[in-house]
mmCIF file of C-alpha atoms in Angstrom:
data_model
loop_
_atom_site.group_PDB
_atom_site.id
_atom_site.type_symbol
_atom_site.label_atom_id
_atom_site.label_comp_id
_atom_site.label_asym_id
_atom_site.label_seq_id
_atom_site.Cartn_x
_atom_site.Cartn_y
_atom_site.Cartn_z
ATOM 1 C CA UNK I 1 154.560 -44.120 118.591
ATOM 2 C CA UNK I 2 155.685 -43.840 114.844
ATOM 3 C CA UNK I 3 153.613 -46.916 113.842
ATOM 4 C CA UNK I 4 150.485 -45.679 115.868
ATOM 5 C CA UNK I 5 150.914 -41.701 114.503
ATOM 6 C CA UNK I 6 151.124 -43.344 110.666
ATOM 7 C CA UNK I 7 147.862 -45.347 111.123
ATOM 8 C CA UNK I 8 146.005 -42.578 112.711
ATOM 9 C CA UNK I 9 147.038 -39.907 110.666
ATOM 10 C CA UNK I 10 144.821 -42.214 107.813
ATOM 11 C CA UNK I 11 141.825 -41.109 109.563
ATOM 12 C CA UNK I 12 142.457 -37.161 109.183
ATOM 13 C CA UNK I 13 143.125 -34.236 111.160
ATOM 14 C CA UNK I 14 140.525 -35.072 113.859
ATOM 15 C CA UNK I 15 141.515 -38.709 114.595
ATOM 16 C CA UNK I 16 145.297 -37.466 115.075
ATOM 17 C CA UNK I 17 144.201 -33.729 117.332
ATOM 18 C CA UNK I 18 141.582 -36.483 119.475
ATOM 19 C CA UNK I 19 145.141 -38.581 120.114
ATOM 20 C CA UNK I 20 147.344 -35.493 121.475
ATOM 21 C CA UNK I 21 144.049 -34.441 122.957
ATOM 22 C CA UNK I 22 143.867 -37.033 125.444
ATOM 23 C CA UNK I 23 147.983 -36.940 126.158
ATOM 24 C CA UNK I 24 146.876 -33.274 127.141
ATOM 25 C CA UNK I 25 144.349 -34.165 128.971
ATOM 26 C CA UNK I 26 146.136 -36.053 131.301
ATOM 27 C CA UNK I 27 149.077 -33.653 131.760
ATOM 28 C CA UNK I 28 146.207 -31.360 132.708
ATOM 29 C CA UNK I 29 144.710 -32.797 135.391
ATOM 30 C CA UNK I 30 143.664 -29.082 137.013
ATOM 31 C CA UNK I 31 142.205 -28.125 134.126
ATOM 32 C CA UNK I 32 140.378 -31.423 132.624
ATOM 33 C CA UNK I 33 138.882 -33.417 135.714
ATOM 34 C CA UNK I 34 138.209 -36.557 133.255
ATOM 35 C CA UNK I 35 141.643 -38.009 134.809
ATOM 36 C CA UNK I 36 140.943 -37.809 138.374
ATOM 37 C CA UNK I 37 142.750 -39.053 141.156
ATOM 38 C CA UNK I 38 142.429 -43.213 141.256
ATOM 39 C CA UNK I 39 141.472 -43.159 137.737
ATOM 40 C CA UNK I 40 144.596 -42.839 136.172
ATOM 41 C CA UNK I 41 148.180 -41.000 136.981
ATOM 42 C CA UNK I 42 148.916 -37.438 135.445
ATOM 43 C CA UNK I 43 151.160 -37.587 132.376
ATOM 44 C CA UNK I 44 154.163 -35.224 132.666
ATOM 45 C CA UNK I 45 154.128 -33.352 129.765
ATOM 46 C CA UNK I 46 157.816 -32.031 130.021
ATOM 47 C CA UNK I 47 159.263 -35.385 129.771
ATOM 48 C CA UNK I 48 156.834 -36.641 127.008
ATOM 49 C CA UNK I 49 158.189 -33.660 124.983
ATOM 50 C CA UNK I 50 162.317 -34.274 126.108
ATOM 51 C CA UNK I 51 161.143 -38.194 124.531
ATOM 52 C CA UNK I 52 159.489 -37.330 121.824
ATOM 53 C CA UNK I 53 162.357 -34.364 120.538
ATOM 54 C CA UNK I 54 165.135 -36.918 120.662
ATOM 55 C CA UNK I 55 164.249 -38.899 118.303
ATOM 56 C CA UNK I 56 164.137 -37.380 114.372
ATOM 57 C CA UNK I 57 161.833 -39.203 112.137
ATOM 58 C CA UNK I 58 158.680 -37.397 110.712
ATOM 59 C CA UNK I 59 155.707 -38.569 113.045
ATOM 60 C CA UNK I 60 157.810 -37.586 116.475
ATOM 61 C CA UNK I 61 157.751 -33.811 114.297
ATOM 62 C CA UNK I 62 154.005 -34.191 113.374
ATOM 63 C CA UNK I 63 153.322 -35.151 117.456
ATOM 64 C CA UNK I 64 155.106 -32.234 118.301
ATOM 65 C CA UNK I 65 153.496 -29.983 116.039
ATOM 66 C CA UNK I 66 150.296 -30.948 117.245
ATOM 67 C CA UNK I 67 150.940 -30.662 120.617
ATOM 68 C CA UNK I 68 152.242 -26.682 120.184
ATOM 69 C CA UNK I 69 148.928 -25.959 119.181
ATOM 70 C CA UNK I 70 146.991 -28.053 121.260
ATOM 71 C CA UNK I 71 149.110 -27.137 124.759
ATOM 72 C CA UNK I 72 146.957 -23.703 125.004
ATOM 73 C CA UNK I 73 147.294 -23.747 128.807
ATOM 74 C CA UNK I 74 150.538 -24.674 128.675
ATOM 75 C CA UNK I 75 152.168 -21.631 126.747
ATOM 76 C CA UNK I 76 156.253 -22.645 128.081
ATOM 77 C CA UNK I 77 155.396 -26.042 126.678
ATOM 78 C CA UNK I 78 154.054 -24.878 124.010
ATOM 79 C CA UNK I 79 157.115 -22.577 123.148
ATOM 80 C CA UNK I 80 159.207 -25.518 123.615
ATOM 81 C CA UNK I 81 157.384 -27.783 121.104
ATOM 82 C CA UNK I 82 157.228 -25.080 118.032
ATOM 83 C CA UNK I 83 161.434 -24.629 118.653
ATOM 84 C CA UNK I 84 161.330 -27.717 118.151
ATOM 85 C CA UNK I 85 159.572 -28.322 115.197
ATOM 86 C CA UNK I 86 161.681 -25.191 114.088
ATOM 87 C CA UNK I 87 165.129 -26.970 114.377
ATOM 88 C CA UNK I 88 163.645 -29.858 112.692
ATOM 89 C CA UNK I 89 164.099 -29.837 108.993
ATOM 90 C CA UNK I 90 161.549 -33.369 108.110
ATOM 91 C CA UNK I 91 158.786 -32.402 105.854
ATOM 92 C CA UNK I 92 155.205 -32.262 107.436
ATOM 93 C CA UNK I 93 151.947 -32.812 106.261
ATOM 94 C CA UNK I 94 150.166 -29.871 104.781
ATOM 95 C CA UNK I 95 147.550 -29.953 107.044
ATOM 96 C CA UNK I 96 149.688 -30.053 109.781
ATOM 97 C CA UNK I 97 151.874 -27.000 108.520
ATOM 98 C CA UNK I 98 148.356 -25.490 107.804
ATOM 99 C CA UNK I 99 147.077 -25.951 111.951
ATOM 100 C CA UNK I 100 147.660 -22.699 113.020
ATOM 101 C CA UNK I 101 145.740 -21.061 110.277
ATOM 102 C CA UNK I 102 142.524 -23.321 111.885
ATOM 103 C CA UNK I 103 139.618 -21.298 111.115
ATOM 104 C CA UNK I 104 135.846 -21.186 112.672
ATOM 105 C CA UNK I 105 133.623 -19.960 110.121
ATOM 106 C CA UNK I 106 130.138 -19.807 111.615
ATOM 107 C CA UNK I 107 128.665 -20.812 114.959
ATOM 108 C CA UNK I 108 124.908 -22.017 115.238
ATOM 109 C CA UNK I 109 122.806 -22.859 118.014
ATOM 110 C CA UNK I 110 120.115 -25.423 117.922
ATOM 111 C CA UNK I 111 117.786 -25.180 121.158
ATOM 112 C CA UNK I 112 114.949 -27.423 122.872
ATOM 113 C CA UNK I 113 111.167 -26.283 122.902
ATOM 114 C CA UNK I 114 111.145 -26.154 126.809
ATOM 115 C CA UNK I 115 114.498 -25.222 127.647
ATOM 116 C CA UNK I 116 116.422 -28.116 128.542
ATOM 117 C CA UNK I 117 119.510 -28.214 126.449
ATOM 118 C CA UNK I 118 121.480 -26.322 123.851
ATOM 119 C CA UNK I 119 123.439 -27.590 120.573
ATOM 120 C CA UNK I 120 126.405 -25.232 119.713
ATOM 121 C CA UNK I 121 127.471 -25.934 116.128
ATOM 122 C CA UNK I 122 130.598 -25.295 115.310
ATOM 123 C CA UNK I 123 132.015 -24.870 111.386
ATOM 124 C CA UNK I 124 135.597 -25.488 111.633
ATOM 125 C CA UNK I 125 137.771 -25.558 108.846
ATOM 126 C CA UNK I 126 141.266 -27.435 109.313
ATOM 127 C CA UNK I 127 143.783 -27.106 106.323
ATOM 128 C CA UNK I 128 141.330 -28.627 103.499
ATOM 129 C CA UNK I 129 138.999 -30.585 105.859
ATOM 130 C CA UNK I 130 135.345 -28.994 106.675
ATOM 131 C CA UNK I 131 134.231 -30.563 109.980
ATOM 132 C CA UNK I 132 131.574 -29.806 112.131
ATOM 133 C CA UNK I 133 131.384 -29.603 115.811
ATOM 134 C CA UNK I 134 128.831 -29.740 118.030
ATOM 135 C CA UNK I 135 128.488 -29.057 121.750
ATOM 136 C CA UNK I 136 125.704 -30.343 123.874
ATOM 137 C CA UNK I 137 124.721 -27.675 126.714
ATOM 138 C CA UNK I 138 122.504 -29.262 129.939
ATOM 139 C CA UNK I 139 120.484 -26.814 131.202
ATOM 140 C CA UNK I 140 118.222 -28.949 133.535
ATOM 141 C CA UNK I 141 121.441 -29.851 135.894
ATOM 142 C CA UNK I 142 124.111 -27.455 135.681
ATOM 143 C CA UNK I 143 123.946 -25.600 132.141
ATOM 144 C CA UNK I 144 127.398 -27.974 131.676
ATOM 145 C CA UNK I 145 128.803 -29.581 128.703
ATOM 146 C CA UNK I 146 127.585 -32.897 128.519
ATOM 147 C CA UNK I 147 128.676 -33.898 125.166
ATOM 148 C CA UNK I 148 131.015 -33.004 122.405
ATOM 149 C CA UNK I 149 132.741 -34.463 119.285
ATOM 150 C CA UNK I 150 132.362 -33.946 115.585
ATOM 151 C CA UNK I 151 129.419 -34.752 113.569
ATOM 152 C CA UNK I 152 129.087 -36.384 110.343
ATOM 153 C CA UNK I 153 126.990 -33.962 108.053
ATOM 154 C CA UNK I 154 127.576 -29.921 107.586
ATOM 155 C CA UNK I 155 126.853 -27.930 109.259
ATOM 156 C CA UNK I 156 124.030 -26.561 106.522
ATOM 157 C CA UNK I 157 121.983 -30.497 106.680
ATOM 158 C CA UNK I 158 122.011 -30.034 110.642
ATOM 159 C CA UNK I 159 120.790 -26.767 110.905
ATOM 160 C CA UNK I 160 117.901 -27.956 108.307
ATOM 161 C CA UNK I 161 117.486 -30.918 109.635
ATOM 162 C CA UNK I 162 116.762 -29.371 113.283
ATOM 163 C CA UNK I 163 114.498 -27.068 111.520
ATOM 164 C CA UNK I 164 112.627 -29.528 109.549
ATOM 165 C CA UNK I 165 111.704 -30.883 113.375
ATOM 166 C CA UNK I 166 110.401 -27.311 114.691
ATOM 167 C CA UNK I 167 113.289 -26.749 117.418
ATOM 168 C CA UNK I 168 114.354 -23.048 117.624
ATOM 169 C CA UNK I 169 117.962 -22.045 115.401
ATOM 170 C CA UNK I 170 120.060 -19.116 115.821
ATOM 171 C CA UNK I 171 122.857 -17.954 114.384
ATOM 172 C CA UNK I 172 125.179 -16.676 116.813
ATOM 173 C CA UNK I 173 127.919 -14.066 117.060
ATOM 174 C CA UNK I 174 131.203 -16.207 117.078
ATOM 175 C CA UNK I 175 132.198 -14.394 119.951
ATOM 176 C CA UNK I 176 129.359 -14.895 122.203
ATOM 177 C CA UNK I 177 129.636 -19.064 121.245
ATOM 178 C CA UNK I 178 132.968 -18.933 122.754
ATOM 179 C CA UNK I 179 131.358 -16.790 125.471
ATOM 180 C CA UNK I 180 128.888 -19.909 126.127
ATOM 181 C CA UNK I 181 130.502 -22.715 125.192
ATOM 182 C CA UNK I 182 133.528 -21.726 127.745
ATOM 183 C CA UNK I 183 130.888 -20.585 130.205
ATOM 184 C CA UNK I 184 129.493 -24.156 130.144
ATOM 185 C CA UNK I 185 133.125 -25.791 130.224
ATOM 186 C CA UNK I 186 133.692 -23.768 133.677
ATOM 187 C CA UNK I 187 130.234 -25.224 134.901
ATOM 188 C CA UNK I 188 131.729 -29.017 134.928
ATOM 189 C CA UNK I 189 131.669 -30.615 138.005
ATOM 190 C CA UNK I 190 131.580 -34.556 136.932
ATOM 191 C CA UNK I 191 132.413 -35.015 133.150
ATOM 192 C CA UNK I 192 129.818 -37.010 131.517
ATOM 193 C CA UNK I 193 130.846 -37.962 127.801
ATOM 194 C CA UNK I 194 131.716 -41.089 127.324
ATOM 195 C CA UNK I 195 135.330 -42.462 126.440
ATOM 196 C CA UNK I 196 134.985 -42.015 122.870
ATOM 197 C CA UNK I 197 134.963 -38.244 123.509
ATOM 198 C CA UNK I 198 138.190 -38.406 125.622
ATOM 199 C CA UNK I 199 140.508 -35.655 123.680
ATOM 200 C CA UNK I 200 138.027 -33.528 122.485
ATOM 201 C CA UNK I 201 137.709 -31.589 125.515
ATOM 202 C CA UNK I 202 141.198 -30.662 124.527
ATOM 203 C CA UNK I 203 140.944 -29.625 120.975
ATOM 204 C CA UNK I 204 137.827 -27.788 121.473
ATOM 205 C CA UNK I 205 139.913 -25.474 123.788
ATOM 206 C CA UNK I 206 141.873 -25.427 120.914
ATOM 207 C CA UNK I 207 139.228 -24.680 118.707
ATOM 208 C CA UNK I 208 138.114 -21.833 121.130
ATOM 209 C CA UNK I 209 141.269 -19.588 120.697
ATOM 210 C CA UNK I 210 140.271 -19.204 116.711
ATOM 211 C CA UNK I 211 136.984 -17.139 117.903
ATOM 212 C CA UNK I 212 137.179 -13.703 119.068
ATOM 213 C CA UNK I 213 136.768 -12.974 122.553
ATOM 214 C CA UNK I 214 134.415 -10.482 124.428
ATOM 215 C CA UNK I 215 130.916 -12.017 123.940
ATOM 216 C CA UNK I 216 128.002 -12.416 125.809
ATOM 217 C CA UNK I 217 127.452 -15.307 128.321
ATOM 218 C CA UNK I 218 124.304 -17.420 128.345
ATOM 219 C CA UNK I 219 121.683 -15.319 130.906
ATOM 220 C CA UNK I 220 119.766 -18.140 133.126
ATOM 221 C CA UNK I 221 116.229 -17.807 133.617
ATOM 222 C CA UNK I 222 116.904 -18.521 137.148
ATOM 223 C CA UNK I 223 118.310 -14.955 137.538
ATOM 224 C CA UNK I 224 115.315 -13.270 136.736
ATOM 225 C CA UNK I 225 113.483 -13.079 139.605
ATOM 226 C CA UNK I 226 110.941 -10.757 138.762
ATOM 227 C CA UNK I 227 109.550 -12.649 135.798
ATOM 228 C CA UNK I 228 109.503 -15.719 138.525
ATOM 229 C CA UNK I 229 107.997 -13.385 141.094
ATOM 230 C CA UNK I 230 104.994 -12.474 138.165
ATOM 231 C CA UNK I 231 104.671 -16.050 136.782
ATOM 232 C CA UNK I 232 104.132 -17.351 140.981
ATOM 233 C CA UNK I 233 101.595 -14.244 141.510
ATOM 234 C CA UNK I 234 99.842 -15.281 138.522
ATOM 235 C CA UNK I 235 99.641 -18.747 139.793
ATOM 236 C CA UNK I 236 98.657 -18.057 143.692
ATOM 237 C CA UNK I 237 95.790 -16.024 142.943
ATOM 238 C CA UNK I 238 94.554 -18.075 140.274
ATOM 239 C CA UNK I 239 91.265 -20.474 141.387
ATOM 240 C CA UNK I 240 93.615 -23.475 140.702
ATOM 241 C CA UNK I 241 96.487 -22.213 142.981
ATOM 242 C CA UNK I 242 95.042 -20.241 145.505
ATOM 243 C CA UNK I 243 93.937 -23.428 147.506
ATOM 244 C CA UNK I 244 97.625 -24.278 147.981
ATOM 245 C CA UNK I 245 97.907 -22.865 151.189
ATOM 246 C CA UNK I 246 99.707 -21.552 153.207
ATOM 247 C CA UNK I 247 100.768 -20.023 150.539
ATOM 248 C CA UNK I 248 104.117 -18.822 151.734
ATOM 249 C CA UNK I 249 105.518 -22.721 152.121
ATOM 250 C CA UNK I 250 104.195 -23.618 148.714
ATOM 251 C CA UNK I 251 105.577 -20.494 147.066
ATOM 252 C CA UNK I 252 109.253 -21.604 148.851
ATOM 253 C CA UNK I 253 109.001 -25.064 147.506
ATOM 254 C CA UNK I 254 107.714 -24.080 143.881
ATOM 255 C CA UNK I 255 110.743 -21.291 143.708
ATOM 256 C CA UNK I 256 113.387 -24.886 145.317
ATOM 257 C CA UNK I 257 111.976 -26.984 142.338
ATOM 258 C CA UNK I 258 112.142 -24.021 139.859
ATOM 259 C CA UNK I 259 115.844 -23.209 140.934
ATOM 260 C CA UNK I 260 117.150 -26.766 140.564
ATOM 261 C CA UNK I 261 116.369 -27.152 137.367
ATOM 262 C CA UNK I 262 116.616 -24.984 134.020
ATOM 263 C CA UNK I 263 115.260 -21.998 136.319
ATOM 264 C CA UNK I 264 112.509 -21.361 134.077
ATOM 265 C CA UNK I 265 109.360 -21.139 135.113
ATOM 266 C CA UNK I 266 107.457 -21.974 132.156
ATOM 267 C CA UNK I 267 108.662 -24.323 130.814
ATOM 268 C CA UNK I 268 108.736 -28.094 131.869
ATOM 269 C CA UNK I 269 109.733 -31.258 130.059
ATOM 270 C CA UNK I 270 109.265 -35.122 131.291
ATOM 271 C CA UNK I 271 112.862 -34.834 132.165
ATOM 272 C CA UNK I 272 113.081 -32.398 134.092
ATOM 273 C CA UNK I 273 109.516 -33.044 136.432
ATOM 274 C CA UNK I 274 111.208 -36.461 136.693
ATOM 275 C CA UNK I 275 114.774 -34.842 138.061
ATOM 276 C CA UNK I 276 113.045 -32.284 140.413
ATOM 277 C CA UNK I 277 111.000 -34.793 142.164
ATOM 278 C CA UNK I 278 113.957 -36.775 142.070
ATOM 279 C CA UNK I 279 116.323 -34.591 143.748
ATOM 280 C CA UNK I 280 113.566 -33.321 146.644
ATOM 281 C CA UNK I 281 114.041 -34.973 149.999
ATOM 282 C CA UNK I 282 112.624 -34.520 153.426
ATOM 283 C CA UNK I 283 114.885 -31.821 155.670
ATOM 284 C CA UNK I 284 113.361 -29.953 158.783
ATOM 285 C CA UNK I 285 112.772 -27.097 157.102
ATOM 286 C CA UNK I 286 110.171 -27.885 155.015
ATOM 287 C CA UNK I 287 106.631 -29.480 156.605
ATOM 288 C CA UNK I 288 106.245 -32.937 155.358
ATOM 289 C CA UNK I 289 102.399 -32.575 154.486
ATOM 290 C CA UNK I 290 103.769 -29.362 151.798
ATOM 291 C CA UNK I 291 106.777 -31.463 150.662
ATOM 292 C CA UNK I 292 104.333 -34.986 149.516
ATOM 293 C CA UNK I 293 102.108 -32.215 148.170
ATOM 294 C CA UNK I 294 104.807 -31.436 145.194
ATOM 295 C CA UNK I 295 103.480 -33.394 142.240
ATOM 296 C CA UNK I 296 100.054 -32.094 143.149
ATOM 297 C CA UNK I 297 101.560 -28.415 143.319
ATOM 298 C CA UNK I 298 103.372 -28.944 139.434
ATOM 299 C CA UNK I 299 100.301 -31.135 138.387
ATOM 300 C CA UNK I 300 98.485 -27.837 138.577
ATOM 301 C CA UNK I 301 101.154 -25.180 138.315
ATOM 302 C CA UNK I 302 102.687 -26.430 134.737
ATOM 303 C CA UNK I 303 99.285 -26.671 132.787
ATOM 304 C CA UNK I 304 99.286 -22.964 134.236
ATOM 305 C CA UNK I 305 102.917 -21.858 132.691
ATOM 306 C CA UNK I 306 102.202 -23.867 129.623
ATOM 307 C CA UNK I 307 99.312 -21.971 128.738
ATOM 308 C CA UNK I 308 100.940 -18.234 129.671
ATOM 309 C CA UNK I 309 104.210 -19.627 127.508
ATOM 310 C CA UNK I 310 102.336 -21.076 124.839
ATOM 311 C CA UNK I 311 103.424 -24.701 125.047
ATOM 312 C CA UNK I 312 101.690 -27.073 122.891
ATOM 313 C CA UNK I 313 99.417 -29.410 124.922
ATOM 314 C CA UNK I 314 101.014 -32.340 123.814
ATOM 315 C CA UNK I 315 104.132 -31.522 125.478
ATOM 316 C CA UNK I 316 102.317 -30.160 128.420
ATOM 317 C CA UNK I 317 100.302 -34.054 128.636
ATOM 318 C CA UNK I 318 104.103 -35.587 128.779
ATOM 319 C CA UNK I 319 104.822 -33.232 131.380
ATOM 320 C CA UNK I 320 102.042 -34.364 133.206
ATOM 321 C CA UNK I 321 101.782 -37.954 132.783
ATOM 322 C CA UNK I 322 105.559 -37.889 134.257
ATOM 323 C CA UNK I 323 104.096 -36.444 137.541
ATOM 324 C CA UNK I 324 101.980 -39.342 137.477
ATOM 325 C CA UNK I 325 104.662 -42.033 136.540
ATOM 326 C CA UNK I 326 107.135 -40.819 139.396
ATOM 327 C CA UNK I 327 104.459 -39.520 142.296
ATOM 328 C CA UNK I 328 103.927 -43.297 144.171
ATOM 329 C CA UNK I 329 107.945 -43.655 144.494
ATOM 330 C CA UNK I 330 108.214 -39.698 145.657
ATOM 331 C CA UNK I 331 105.417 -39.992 147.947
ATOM 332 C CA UNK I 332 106.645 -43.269 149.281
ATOM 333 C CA UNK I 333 110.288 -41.756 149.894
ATOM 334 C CA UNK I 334 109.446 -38.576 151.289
ATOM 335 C CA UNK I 335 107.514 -40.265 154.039
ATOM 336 C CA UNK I 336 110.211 -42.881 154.585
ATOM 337 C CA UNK I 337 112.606 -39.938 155.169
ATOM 338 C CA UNK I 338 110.391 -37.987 157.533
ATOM 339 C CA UNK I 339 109.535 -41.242 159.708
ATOM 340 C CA UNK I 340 113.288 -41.594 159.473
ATOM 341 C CA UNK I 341 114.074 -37.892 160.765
ATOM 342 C CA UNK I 342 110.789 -38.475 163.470
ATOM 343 C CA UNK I 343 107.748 -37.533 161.822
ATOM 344 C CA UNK I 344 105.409 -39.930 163.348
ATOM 345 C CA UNK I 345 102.346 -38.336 161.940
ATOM 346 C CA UNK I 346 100.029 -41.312 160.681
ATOM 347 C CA UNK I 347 100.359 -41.207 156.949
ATOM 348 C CA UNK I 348 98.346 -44.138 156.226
ATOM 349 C CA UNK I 349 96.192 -42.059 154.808
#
């Protein structure tokens, strides 16, 4: 462990927190579902620590020192690990000394024109080491993090580089990023970084207890009903939607396909046409004949909520030509299913 701690430790703060990170990780199985069951055993954390304390030299003191800051869940453990590094007279680096005094400076959030995502930028400074985190916020499945990890500019050349491409920037309150960002760690179901990002999950927890608490938590769209309820009026007594009828069923299925994505209304990216008609499927409730009538429904329903949200029509034409990309393979499935479930109505046709 020396030998491995010396080499890392080359690569600054980061490299060596990522390390601890993922032994945390996997001594928190409850808490970081990365390290499920069959993928790989649970690390016990108390007998990592009784190892690592017996023996004296520098880099055991270093791991240990590490580990009482990044063991926020784990506050006996935790206690253990700073006696520890108490008793111990070997001298640490500064930076390492300097962990606890881990500051977030600013917090910036980078969005997406139509809704699907959020970057939270993080600017983190650790002893004499500015880094830069970002968080990656999916709003089409879950509003979960699906990415995190450090970024190699400032935090200044991302924000300007985000605005240079037109997508929306806001400074936040530091409190209401930990608000969000924690908000989205809760909404994990399946973890979907890839391996490189295995630790971080664990130092941005970390991270998290340098911001004040109390903020705000990201507000879905999906929990406004009455701007839903307005935007679906709108579009039911138009000309265009009023011959989707009965309009009752349709109305049902628009507010399914709504709900299981961003839960806005009005706006719609490829990505997220491609999901909902994705994640349809036939089921006795609905009547087949409304169901294969979806991409029809959005074909003329988004033009509709592009116009009232002021999308750009190039983004509205992606949106659209995705309908038609993923409509023969819908179509197709949906009747399979129904056929399946005893729909024997001749859809030849």
């Amino acid at each position: 462990m020396a030998d491995v701690v010396r080499k890392i430790l080359a690569d600054g703060p980061l490299a060596l927190l990522q390390a601890m990170g993922i032994a945390v990780e996997r001594g928190t199985p409850e808490v970081f579902s990365r390290f499920r069951l069959g993928e790989s055993e649970p690390l016990d954390l108390s007998t990592l620590i009784d190892n690592v304390s017996v023996a004296p030299d520098v880099e055991y003191t270093i791991v240990l020192a590490v580990l009482a800051e990044l063991l926020v869940d784990k506050p006996a453990l935790q206690r253990r690990c700073r006696l520890e590094v108490e008793l111990r007279s070997g001298q640490l680096p500064v930076w390492v000394r300097d962990l606890p005094r881990t500051r977030v400076y600013r917090a910036v959030r980078i969005g997406h024109a139509l809704g699907d995502r959020d970057q939270l930028l993080l600017d983190v400074r650790i002893a004499d080491h500015h880094e830069t985190i970002a968080v990656m916020i999916d709003h089409v499945a879950f509003s979960d993090v699906s990415d995190l990890g450090v970024i190699q500019k400032s935090i200044d050349c991302a924000v300007a580089d985000a605005r240079d491409k037109g997508a929306p920037v806001v400074e936040m309150d530091l409190a209401d990023a930990r608000a969000w960002i924690e908000q989205a760690s809760e909404n994990v179901i399946i973890p979907r970084y890839e391996d490189s990002r295995l630790g971080f999950p664990a130092v941005l927890r970390w991270l998290l207890t340098k911001l004040p608490n109390g903020g705000q938590q990201r507000k879905s769209p999906r929990d406004d009903h009455r701007a839903a309820a307005v935007v679906f009026a709108a579009f039911f007594t138009s000309p265009q939607g009023a011959r989707f009828t009965p309009r009752d069923e349709y109305e049902h299925l628009l507010g399914e396909i709504v709900d299981g994505g961003t839960g806005d209304p009005l706006r719609w990216s490829e990505y997220r046409v491609r999901r909902a008609l994705d994640f349809l499927s036939f089921d006795d409730y609905w009547a087949t004949d409304v169901l294969v009538d979806a991409p029809a429904l959005l074909r003329v329903f988004i033009p509709i909520a592009h116009a009232l949200s002021g999308i750009p029509s190039e983004l509205t034409d992606r949106a659209l030509a995705a309908i038609g990309e993923a409509e023969p393979a819908f179509r197709e499935r949906i009747i399979a299913e129904a056929r399946r479930w005893g729909d024997d109505e001749d859809w030849a046709s």
